[in-house]
Amino acid sequence: MIKLVLLFQLATPPVAPLHGDSIPMVSLAEALRRATRLDPDYVAALNEVGDAAWGRRSARLAFVLPSIQAQTSATRFSSEFFNIGTGELASQIVDFRLEGSYTLFRGGGKVAGLRQANAELRRAEADETAARFQMALGTESDYYDVLLQRELTGVARERVRRAGEQLAVARARVLAGAAVQTDSLQLLLELTQAQVELLRQAAFLKVSRLQLGRRVGAEGPVDAAPLDTIPAPALPISETEAVAEAAARSPQVLGARAGERAAAAAVSVARGAYLPQLDLFGQITTFDDQFFPSATTRSLAGFRVSVPVWNNAQREVELSRALSSRDIAQAVREDTERGVRRDVIEAYENYNTARASSELAARAVLVARENLRVQEERYRSGATTIIDLITAQVSLAEAEAGRAEARYGTRLALAGLEAILGRRLLGQENLP
C-alpha cells in the first residue's frame, strides 16, 4: 500500500498551458493576403505575366513603329586630315548619326510573332491563376493544421484531466478496500500515456505555428484565428458539371492549351526564316570638329531586300527545335486534359467523403461520450471493470480527434477542388 501511495505522489504533474498571449494571431483572409506577397512560386508567376505583357506590346509595336538608333562619336588623329564637315584640315572629327528602319515583310514573322506573344501571355495568366490557387491551398493547409493541432492538443489535455479524475476515484476506492491495486495502476498507466500524448501534441502545435508564421512572413510562430464549426454544405455543382468546367476552364488546361498555341506560332516564326525580308531604312548624319556637330548634314534613304541562302544550318536547327517543342506541347496539353478529369473527380469524391466522415465523426463523439458516462457510473458502483472504463476513455479521445481531423479534412478537400477549377465554390474568404 505504501508503494502505491508513492506512485500516486510521483505521478507527472499537469502540463502547463500551451497558448501564450504573445503569439500573434491571423485570420484566414489575412494569411492568404500576406502569403500572396511572399510565396516564391506565385511571385514568379506574377512577374512572368508582366514579362509576357511586355512581349505582346513589343510584337504589336513592330507593326507601326520603326527601329530607331542614335549614335555619336569623336575621333582625334595624330596628324591633320580633311574634315568632311568643316571642309578644312583638322586633327579631329565629330559625327552624329540617326538611323531608322522598318520591316515591311519578314516571311510572316510579324503576324506569327504576335500570335506567339498573345499565346505566351495567355499561358502566363493561366499559370498565375494556377499558382495563386496552389498558394492558397498551401496556406490553407498550414492554417488548418494549426487549428487541427490546437484542437488535438485540447483533446489530449481533456484526456489527461479525465484520467486524473479517474485516478483519484480509483485511489479512494483502493484505500477504502472497494477495488484492487491493479485498478489504480491501470489508471496511472493511462494517465502517463495521456500526458505523453499531450507533450507530443504540444510539440506538433508549436511546429505548425512556426510553419504558418513562415507562410505569412513572420519571424516566429503565428496562431490561427478560429473558424466556424458549421457542418460543410453540399457542393453547388454536380460531379459532371465539375468535370466539364475543369475541362473547359481549369488553369492547368488553359495554360497547356496556350502553350501549344505558342509552340505552333514558334514553328511559323522559324519557317519564316526561309523567306525574303524587305526593310525600309533611312539615315541622317552630321559632321563637325566639335559637339554638337552641325557643319555638314547628309541623309540617305532606301530599301533593302535580304534573301537567306545558307547560314550553316542554323535555320534548320531552329525549325527542328520548334517542331519538337510543338509536339511536346501537344502531348502535354492532351495529358493535362486527361489528368484534370481524373483529378477533379478525385477531389470531388474526397470532399463528399470527408463531409460524410465529419458527420459520422460528430455522431461518434456523442456515442463515445455517453458510453464513458455510463462506464463511469458503473465503475463507481462496482458493476464494471477498470479495463472497460479505460477503453471508454480512450475511445472518446479517439472520437474527438477523428472529428477534428474530419472537419479540417473537409475544408482542405474543398480547397483542393477549388485549386483545380480555379475559382471559389462556397463563398468563403476570397483570395486577394
Short mmCIF file of C-alpha atoms in Angstrom, two decimals:
data_model
loop_
_atom_site.label_atom_id
_atom_site.label_comp_id
_atom_site.label_asym_id
_atom_site.label_seq_id
_atom_site.Cartn_x
_atom_site.Cartn_y
_atom_site.Cartn_z
CA MET A 1 0.00 0.00 0.00
CA ILE A 2 2.85 2.44 0.81
CA LYS A 3 4.46 1.77 -2.57
CA LEU A 4 1.16 2.51 -4.31
CA VAL A 5 0.74 5.81 -2.46
CA LEU A 6 4.26 6.82 -3.56
CA LEU A 7 3.29 6.11 -7.15
CA PHE A 8 0.31 8.41 -6.73
CA GLN A 9 2.55 11.15 -5.39
CA LEU A 10 5.15 10.75 -8.14
CA ALA A 11 2.58 10.95 -10.93
CA THR A 12 3.56 13.56 -13.53
CA PRO A 13 2.07 16.98 -12.71
CA PRO A 14 -0.30 18.64 -15.17
CA VAL A 15 1.34 20.18 -18.23
CA ALA A 16 1.49 23.97 -18.26
CA PRO A 17 -0.87 25.87 -20.58
CA LEU A 18 0.37 25.84 -24.18
CA HIS A 19 -1.06 29.06 -25.58
CA GLY A 20 0.87 32.23 -24.95
CA ASP A 21 -0.66 35.70 -25.26
CA SER A 22 2.48 36.87 -27.05
CA ILE A 23 1.80 34.72 -30.13
CA PRO A 24 0.21 36.87 -32.87
CA MET A 25 -2.97 35.60 -34.48
CA VAL A 26 -4.10 35.95 -38.10
CA SER A 27 -7.38 35.24 -39.84
CA LEU A 28 -7.54 33.03 -42.90
CA ALA A 29 -8.20 36.02 -45.17
CA GLU A 30 -5.19 37.86 -43.73
CA ALA A 31 -2.99 34.78 -44.08
CA LEU A 32 -3.99 34.45 -47.73
CA ARG A 33 -3.32 38.13 -48.38
CA ARG A 34 0.11 38.07 -46.77
CA ALA A 35 1.12 34.80 -48.42
CA THR A 36 0.34 36.32 -51.83
CA ARG A 37 3.28 38.70 -51.45
CA LEU A 38 5.67 36.06 -50.13
CA ASP A 39 5.11 32.76 -51.93
CA PRO A 40 8.08 32.38 -54.34
CA ASP A 41 6.15 30.41 -56.96
CA TYR A 42 3.31 32.93 -57.06
CA VAL A 43 5.67 35.92 -57.17
CA ALA A 44 7.50 34.28 -60.08
CA ALA A 45 4.22 33.58 -61.91
CA LEU A 46 3.05 37.16 -61.38
CA ASN A 47 6.28 38.55 -62.81
CA GLU A 48 6.02 36.21 -65.80
CA VAL A 49 2.67 37.83 -66.61
CA GLY A 50 4.38 41.22 -66.66
CA ASP A 51 7.16 39.93 -68.90
CA ALA A 52 4.66 38.33 -71.28
CA ALA A 53 2.62 41.55 -71.42
CA TRP A 54 5.71 43.48 -72.50
CA GLY A 55 6.43 40.79 -75.09
CA ARG A 56 2.98 41.34 -76.60
CA ARG A 57 3.43 45.13 -76.58
CA SER A 58 6.70 44.69 -78.45
CA ALA A 59 5.06 42.42 -81.04
CA ARG A 60 2.25 44.94 -81.58
CA LEU A 61 4.55 47.96 -81.84
CA ALA A 62 6.58 46.18 -84.53
CA PHE A 63 3.62 46.72 -86.90
CA VAL A 64 3.55 50.52 -86.53
CA LEU A 65 6.88 51.81 -85.23
CA PRO A 66 10.31 51.67 -86.86
CA SER A 67 13.51 50.70 -85.13
CA ILE A 68 15.49 53.87 -84.31
CA GLN A 69 19.11 54.19 -83.20
CA ALA A 70 21.19 57.28 -82.38
CA GLN A 71 24.99 57.28 -82.28
CA THR A 72 27.70 59.88 -81.85
CA SER A 73 31.50 59.67 -81.82
CA ALA A 74 34.56 61.88 -81.55
CA THR A 75 37.87 60.82 -83.07
CA ARG A 76 41.30 62.52 -82.74
CA PHE A 77 44.09 61.67 -85.19
CA SER A 78 47.86 62.03 -84.92
CA SER A 79 48.06 64.26 -87.99
CA GLU A 80 45.67 66.63 -89.68
CA PHE A 81 43.36 65.43 -92.40
CA PHE A 82 40.48 66.80 -94.41
CA ASN A 83 37.37 67.14 -92.22
CA ILE A 84 34.29 66.47 -94.34
CA GLY A 85 32.20 68.59 -92.02
CA THR A 86 34.21 71.83 -91.96
CA GLY A 87 35.90 71.41 -95.34
CA GLU A 88 39.24 72.20 -93.71
CA LEU A 89 42.22 70.32 -92.33
CA ALA A 90 41.67 69.23 -88.75
CA SER A 91 43.04 66.68 -86.29
CA GLN A 92 39.62 65.55 -85.02
CA ILE A 93 36.17 64.78 -86.34
CA VAL A 94 32.84 64.63 -84.53
CA ASP A 95 29.82 62.98 -86.08
CA PHE A 96 26.26 62.20 -85.06
CA ARG A 97 24.14 59.55 -86.77
CA LEU A 98 20.40 58.90 -86.51
CA GLU A 99 19.23 55.69 -88.17
CA GLY A 100 15.79 54.20 -88.62
CA SER A 101 14.47 51.05 -90.26
CA TYR A 102 11.06 49.47 -90.72
CA THR A 103 10.45 45.87 -91.74
CA LEU A 104 7.73 45.70 -94.37
CA PHE A 105 7.85 41.95 -94.82
CA ARG A 106 9.54 39.24 -92.80
CA GLY A 107 8.14 35.99 -94.10
CA GLY A 108 5.02 36.22 -91.96
CA GLY A 109 7.20 36.60 -88.90
CA LYS A 110 5.37 39.65 -87.58
CA VAL A 111 1.97 38.00 -87.57
CA ALA A 112 3.32 34.73 -86.21
CA GLY A 113 5.32 36.63 -83.59
CA LEU A 114 2.18 38.43 -82.43
CA ARG A 115 0.29 35.13 -82.22
CA GLN A 116 3.11 33.65 -80.19
CA ALA A 117 3.21 36.68 -77.87
CA ASN A 118 -0.56 36.52 -77.33
CA ALA A 119 -0.36 32.80 -76.53
CA GLU A 120 2.54 33.34 -74.15
CA LEU A 121 0.53 35.99 -72.30
CA ARG A 122 -2.49 33.67 -72.06
CA ARG A 123 -0.26 30.92 -70.73
CA ALA A 124 1.34 33.24 -68.19
CA GLU A 125 -2.08 34.39 -66.99
CA ALA A 126 -3.28 30.80 -66.64
CA ASP A 127 -0.09 29.87 -64.77
CA GLU A 128 -0.61 32.87 -62.47
CA THR A 129 -4.14 31.69 -61.64
CA ALA A 130 -2.92 28.16 -61.02
CA ALA A 131 -0.05 29.42 -58.85
CA ARG A 132 -2.45 31.65 -56.90
CA PHE A 133 -4.72 28.76 -56.03
CA GLN A 134 -1.79 26.47 -55.24
CA MET A 135 -0.50 29.18 -52.92
CA ALA A 136 -3.95 29.37 -51.34
CA LEU A 137 -4.05 25.59 -50.99
CA GLY A 138 -0.69 25.55 -49.23
CA THR A 139 -1.67 28.45 -46.97
CA GLU A 140 -5.00 26.89 -46.04
CA SER A 141 -3.26 23.58 -45.37
CA ASP A 142 -0.88 25.26 -42.91
CA TYR A 143 -3.72 27.28 -41.39
CA TYR A 144 -5.95 24.26 -40.87
CA ASP A 145 -3.02 22.30 -39.48
CA VAL A 146 -2.63 24.88 -36.70
CA LEU A 147 -6.34 24.65 -35.89
CA LEU A 148 -6.23 20.85 -36.01
CA GLN A 149 -3.16 20.56 -33.79
CA ARG A 150 -4.65 23.05 -31.34
CA GLU A 151 -7.87 21.05 -31.17
CA LEU A 152 -5.98 17.77 -30.83
CA THR A 153 -3.97 19.35 -28.03
CA GLY A 154 -7.24 20.20 -26.33
CA VAL A 155 -8.38 16.60 -26.78
CA ALA A 156 -5.15 15.35 -25.23
CA ARG A 157 -5.48 17.79 -22.36
CA GLU A 158 -9.04 16.64 -21.71
CA ARG A 159 -7.83 13.04 -21.76
CA VAL A 160 -5.26 13.91 -19.08
CA ARG A 161 -7.94 15.61 -17.00
CA ARG A 162 -10.30 12.63 -17.20
CA ALA A 163 -7.51 10.18 -16.39
CA GLY A 164 -6.51 12.27 -13.39
CA GLU A 165 -10.07 12.37 -12.08
CA GLN A 166 -10.49 8.63 -12.51
CA LEU A 167 -7.15 8.04 -10.79
CA ALA A 168 -8.36 10.00 -7.80
CA VAL A 169 -11.56 7.93 -7.72
CA ALA A 170 -9.59 4.70 -8.01
CA ARG A 171 -7.20 5.77 -5.27
CA ALA A 172 -10.11 6.40 -2.94
CA ARG A 173 -11.65 3.03 -3.76
CA VAL A 174 -8.34 1.23 -3.24
CA LEU A 175 -7.81 2.91 0.12
CA ALA A 176 -11.38 2.01 1.05
CA GLY A 177 -10.83 -1.60 0.04
CA ALA A 178 -13.52 -1.48 -2.70
CA ALA A 179 -11.04 -2.08 -5.52
CA VAL A 180 -7.75 -3.85 -6.03
CA GLN A 181 -4.43 -2.08 -6.54
CA THR A 182 -4.29 -3.06 -10.22
CA ASP A 183 -7.19 -0.71 -10.92
CA SER A 184 -5.11 2.23 -9.75
CA LEU A 185 -2.06 1.00 -11.62
CA GLN A 186 -4.06 0.70 -14.84
CA LEU A 187 -5.35 4.24 -14.45
CA LEU A 188 -1.86 5.51 -13.59
CA LEU A 189 -0.62 3.96 -16.83
CA GLU A 190 -3.46 5.62 -18.75
CA LEU A 191 -2.61 8.97 -17.13
CA THR A 192 1.04 8.59 -18.09
CA GLN A 193 0.18 7.73 -21.69
CA ALA A 194 -2.22 10.66 -21.86
CA GLN A 195 0.47 13.04 -20.59
CA VAL A 196 2.95 11.72 -23.15
CA GLU A 197 0.38 12.28 -25.90
CA LEU A 198 -0.21 15.81 -24.62
CA LEU A 199 3.51 16.57 -24.82
CA ARG A 200 3.64 15.21 -28.36
CA GLN A 201 0.69 17.32 -29.42
CA ALA A 202 2.24 20.39 -27.82
CA ALA A 203 5.32 19.85 -29.99
CA PHE A 204 3.19 19.38 -33.12
CA LEU A 205 1.28 22.57 -32.34
CA LYS A 206 4.49 24.55 -31.89
CA VAL A 207 5.88 23.38 -35.23
CA SER A 208 2.60 24.06 -37.06
CA ARG A 209 2.52 27.62 -35.70
CA LEU A 210 6.08 28.16 -36.88
CA GLN A 211 5.14 26.89 -40.35
CA LEU A 212 2.17 29.26 -40.51
CA GLY A 213 4.46 32.09 -39.40
CA ARG A 214 6.84 31.24 -42.23
CA ARG A 215 3.96 31.20 -44.68
CA VAL A 216 2.78 34.72 -43.72
CA GLY A 217 6.24 36.24 -43.34
CA ALA A 218 6.54 36.33 -39.55
CA GLU A 219 9.82 35.80 -37.72
CA GLY A 220 8.27 33.46 -35.16
CA PRO A 221 5.14 31.37 -34.54
CA VAL A 222 1.73 32.62 -35.60
CA ASP A 223 -1.61 31.32 -34.35
CA ALA A 224 -4.72 30.82 -36.49
CA ALA A 225 -7.98 32.53 -35.65
CA PRO A 226 -10.80 30.01 -35.03
CA LEU A 227 -13.22 29.23 -37.84
CA ASP A 228 -16.88 28.38 -37.61
CA THR A 229 -17.86 24.77 -36.94
CA ILE A 230 -20.93 24.78 -39.16
CA PRO A 231 -21.27 21.44 -40.97
CA ALA A 232 -19.91 21.56 -44.51
CA PRO A 233 -22.68 22.07 -47.10
CA ALA A 234 -23.13 20.12 -50.30
CA LEU A 235 -21.22 21.38 -53.32
CA PRO A 236 -23.18 23.78 -55.56
CA ILE A 237 -22.25 21.85 -58.72
CA SER A 238 -22.58 18.20 -59.67
CA GLU A 239 -19.64 15.96 -60.44
CA THR A 240 -20.48 16.06 -64.15
CA GLU A 241 -20.58 19.86 -64.10
CA ALA A 242 -17.27 19.98 -62.23
CA VAL A 243 -15.62 17.73 -64.81
CA ALA A 244 -16.99 19.81 -67.70
CA GLU A 245 -15.89 23.06 -66.06
CA ALA A 246 -12.41 21.75 -65.34
CA ALA A 247 -12.02 20.50 -68.91
CA ALA A 248 -13.05 23.91 -70.25
CA ARG A 249 -11.61 26.46 -67.81
CA SER A 250 -9.16 24.84 -65.42
CA PRO A 251 -5.99 26.98 -65.17
CA GLN A 252 -3.85 23.92 -65.89
CA VAL A 253 -5.81 23.17 -69.07
CA LEU A 254 -5.84 26.80 -70.23
CA GLY A 255 -2.10 27.05 -69.65
CA ALA A 256 -1.40 23.85 -71.57
CA ARG A 257 -3.56 24.96 -74.49
CA ALA A 258 -1.90 28.36 -74.62
CA GLY A 259 1.49 26.67 -74.51
CA GLU A 260 0.54 24.55 -77.52
CA ARG A 261 -0.58 27.65 -79.44
CA ALA A 262 2.66 29.43 -78.59
CA ALA A 263 4.69 26.44 -79.76
CA ALA A 264 2.74 26.29 -83.05
CA ALA A 265 3.35 30.02 -83.62
CA ALA A 266 7.06 29.49 -82.94
CA VAL A 267 7.10 26.97 -85.80
CA SER A 268 5.69 29.64 -88.13
CA VAL A 269 8.36 32.09 -86.96
CA ALA A 270 11.08 29.53 -87.63
CA ARG A 271 9.72 28.79 -91.11
CA GLY A 272 9.67 32.49 -91.89
CA ALA A 273 13.47 32.48 -91.77
CA TYR A 274 13.41 30.76 -95.19
CA LEU A 275 11.60 33.70 -96.85
CA PRO A 276 12.98 37.06 -98.02
CA GLN A 277 12.84 40.13 -95.77
CA LEU A 278 12.07 43.66 -97.03
CA ASP A 279 13.16 46.68 -94.98
CA LEU A 280 12.89 50.44 -95.44
CA PHE A 281 15.75 52.41 -93.92
CA GLY A 282 16.92 55.98 -93.56
CA GLN A 283 19.86 57.80 -92.03
CA ILE A 284 20.82 61.37 -91.12
CA THR A 285 24.49 62.11 -90.35
CA THR A 286 26.08 65.38 -89.27
CA PHE A 287 29.83 66.16 -89.21
CA ASP A 288 31.94 68.78 -87.46
CA ASP A 289 35.08 69.13 -85.38
CA GLN A 290 33.21 69.84 -82.12
CA PHE A 291 29.98 68.96 -80.30
CA PHE A 292 27.17 69.29 -81.28
CA PRO A 293 28.20 68.56 -84.92
CA SER A 294 26.29 70.82 -87.35
CA ALA A 295 28.74 71.91 -90.03
CA THR A 296 27.59 69.39 -92.64
CA THR A 297 24.48 67.21 -92.79
CA ARG A 298 23.92 64.30 -95.08
CA SER A 299 20.94 61.98 -95.33
CA LEU A 300 20.04 58.83 -97.18
CA ALA A 301 17.02 56.57 -97.61
CA GLY A 302 16.36 53.32 -99.35
CA PHE A 303 15.06 49.82 -99.12
CA ARG A 304 16.82 46.54 -98.60
CA VAL A 305 15.86 43.02 -99.63
CA SER A 306 17.52 40.18 -97.74
CA VAL A 307 17.34 36.71 -99.21
CA PRO A 308 18.51 33.97 -96.85
CA VAL A 309 20.67 31.42 -98.64
CA TRP A 310 22.72 29.42 -96.13
CA ASN A 311 23.68 30.04 -92.53
CA ASN A 312 25.37 26.78 -91.61
CA ALA A 313 22.05 25.03 -90.99
CA GLN A 314 21.08 27.34 -88.13
CA ARG A 315 17.59 27.77 -89.63
CA GLU A 316 17.19 24.02 -89.84
CA VAL A 317 18.24 23.63 -86.22
CA GLU A 318 15.79 26.29 -85.05
CA LEU A 319 12.95 24.78 -87.09
CA SER A 320 13.68 21.29 -85.77
CA ARG A 321 13.65 22.60 -82.20
CA ALA A 322 10.40 24.46 -82.80
CA LEU A 323 8.76 21.34 -84.25
CA SER A 324 9.93 19.27 -81.28
CA SER A 325 8.61 21.87 -78.84
CA ARG A 326 5.25 21.87 -80.64
CA ASP A 327 4.97 18.07 -80.42
CA ILE A 328 5.87 18.16 -76.73
CA ALA A 329 3.36 20.94 -76.07
CA GLN A 330 0.65 18.94 -77.79
CA ALA A 331 1.43 15.86 -75.68
CA VAL A 332 1.43 18.00 -72.53
CA ARG A 333 -1.92 19.51 -73.45
CA GLU A 334 -3.54 16.13 -74.10
CA ASP A 335 -2.14 14.63 -70.91
CA THR A 336 -3.22 17.67 -68.89
CA GLU A 337 -6.79 17.41 -70.18
CA ARG A 338 -6.94 13.73 -69.26
CA GLY A 339 -5.29 14.31 -65.91
CA VAL A 340 -7.61 17.15 -64.93
CA ARG A 341 -10.68 14.97 -65.49
CA ARG A 342 -9.23 12.37 -63.18
CA ASP A 343 -8.07 14.93 -60.59
CA VAL A 344 -11.39 16.77 -60.39
CA ILE A 345 -13.31 13.53 -59.82
CA GLU A 346 -10.86 12.55 -57.08
CA ALA A 347 -11.13 15.96 -55.42
CA TYR A 348 -14.93 15.90 -55.70
CA GLU A 349 -15.14 12.46 -54.10
CA ASN A 350 -12.61 13.47 -51.42
CA TYR A 351 -14.84 16.37 -50.39
CA ASN A 352 -18.00 14.28 -50.26
CA THR A 353 -16.21 11.52 -48.35
CA ALA A 354 -14.70 13.98 -45.87
CA ARG A 355 -18.06 15.70 -45.44
CA ALA A 356 -19.81 12.40 -44.68
CA SER A 357 -16.95 11.36 -42.41
CA SER A 358 -17.27 14.62 -40.49
CA GLU A 359 -20.98 13.96 -39.83
CA LEU A 360 -20.27 10.40 -38.72
CA ALA A 361 -17.36 11.54 -36.53
CA ALA A 362 -19.61 14.08 -34.76
CA ARG A 363 -22.11 11.29 -34.09
CA ALA A 364 -19.30 9.04 -32.84
CA VAL A 365 -18.28 11.69 -30.27
CA LEU A 366 -21.81 11.77 -28.85
CA VAL A 367 -21.90 7.97 -28.63
CA ALA A 368 -18.43 7.76 -27.05
CA ARG A 369 -19.25 10.49 -24.54
CA GLU A 370 -22.43 8.73 -23.44
CA ASN A 371 -20.60 5.41 -23.27
CA LEU A 372 -17.96 6.93 -20.99
CA ARG A 373 -20.62 8.43 -18.73
CA VAL A 374 -22.27 5.04 -18.37
CA GLN A 375 -18.97 3.27 -17.71
CA GLU A 376 -18.01 5.83 -15.05
CA GLU A 377 -21.28 5.28 -13.20
CA ARG A 378 -20.94 1.51 -13.48
CA TYR A 379 -17.34 1.62 -12.22
CA ARG A 380 -18.26 3.71 -9.23
CA SER A 381 -20.97 1.18 -8.38
CA GLY A 382 -18.59 -1.73 -8.97
CA ALA A 383 -20.61 -3.10 -11.93
CA THR A 384 -17.76 -2.98 -14.49
CA THR A 385 -14.01 -3.42 -14.70
CA ILE A 386 -11.30 -0.79 -14.93
CA ILE A 387 -10.42 -2.04 -18.44
CA ASP A 388 -13.90 -1.14 -19.71
CA LEU A 389 -13.58 2.33 -18.18
CA ILE A 390 -10.16 2.98 -19.70
CA THR A 391 -11.35 1.68 -23.07
CA ALA A 392 -14.26 4.13 -22.96
CA GLN A 393 -11.91 6.99 -22.11
CA VAL A 394 -9.57 6.18 -24.96
CA SER A 395 -12.48 5.73 -27.37
CA LEU A 396 -13.79 9.19 -26.53
CA ALA A 397 -10.38 10.76 -27.10
CA GLU A 398 -10.06 8.97 -30.44
CA ALA A 399 -13.57 10.03 -31.47
CA GLU A 400 -12.87 13.67 -30.62
CA ALA A 401 -9.59 13.53 -32.57
CA GLY A 402 -11.37 11.92 -35.51
CA ARG A 403 -14.00 14.65 -35.51
CA ALA A 404 -11.33 17.36 -35.64
CA GLU A 405 -9.42 15.62 -38.42
CA ALA A 406 -12.59 15.11 -40.47
CA ARG A 407 -13.71 18.73 -40.04
CA TYR A 408 -10.47 20.26 -41.29
CA GLY A 409 -10.01 17.49 -43.84
CA THR A 410 -13.29 18.63 -45.39
CA ARG A 411 -12.05 22.20 -45.68
CA LEU A 412 -8.77 21.08 -47.20
CA ALA A 413 -10.57 18.82 -49.71
CA LEU A 414 -12.66 21.80 -50.78
CA ALA A 415 -9.53 23.91 -51.27
CA GLY A 416 -8.05 21.13 -53.42
CA LEU A 417 -11.11 21.07 -55.68
CA GLU A 418 -11.06 24.86 -55.97
CA ALA A 419 -7.39 24.78 -56.96
CA ILE A 420 -8.27 22.53 -59.91
CA LEU A 421 -11.26 24.61 -61.01
CA GLY A 422 -9.51 27.94 -60.45
CA ARG A 423 -12.40 29.54 -58.56
CA ARG A 424 -14.10 29.58 -55.18
CA LEU A 425 -17.20 27.45 -54.74
CA LEU A 426 -18.79 28.22 -51.38
CA GLY A 427 -18.07 31.93 -50.91
CA GLN A 428 -15.55 31.55 -48.10
CA GLU A 429 -12.68 34.02 -47.64
CA ASN A 430 -11.77 35.22 -51.09
CA LEU A 431 -8.29 35.20 -52.48
CA PRO A 432 -6.57 38.58 -52.65
#
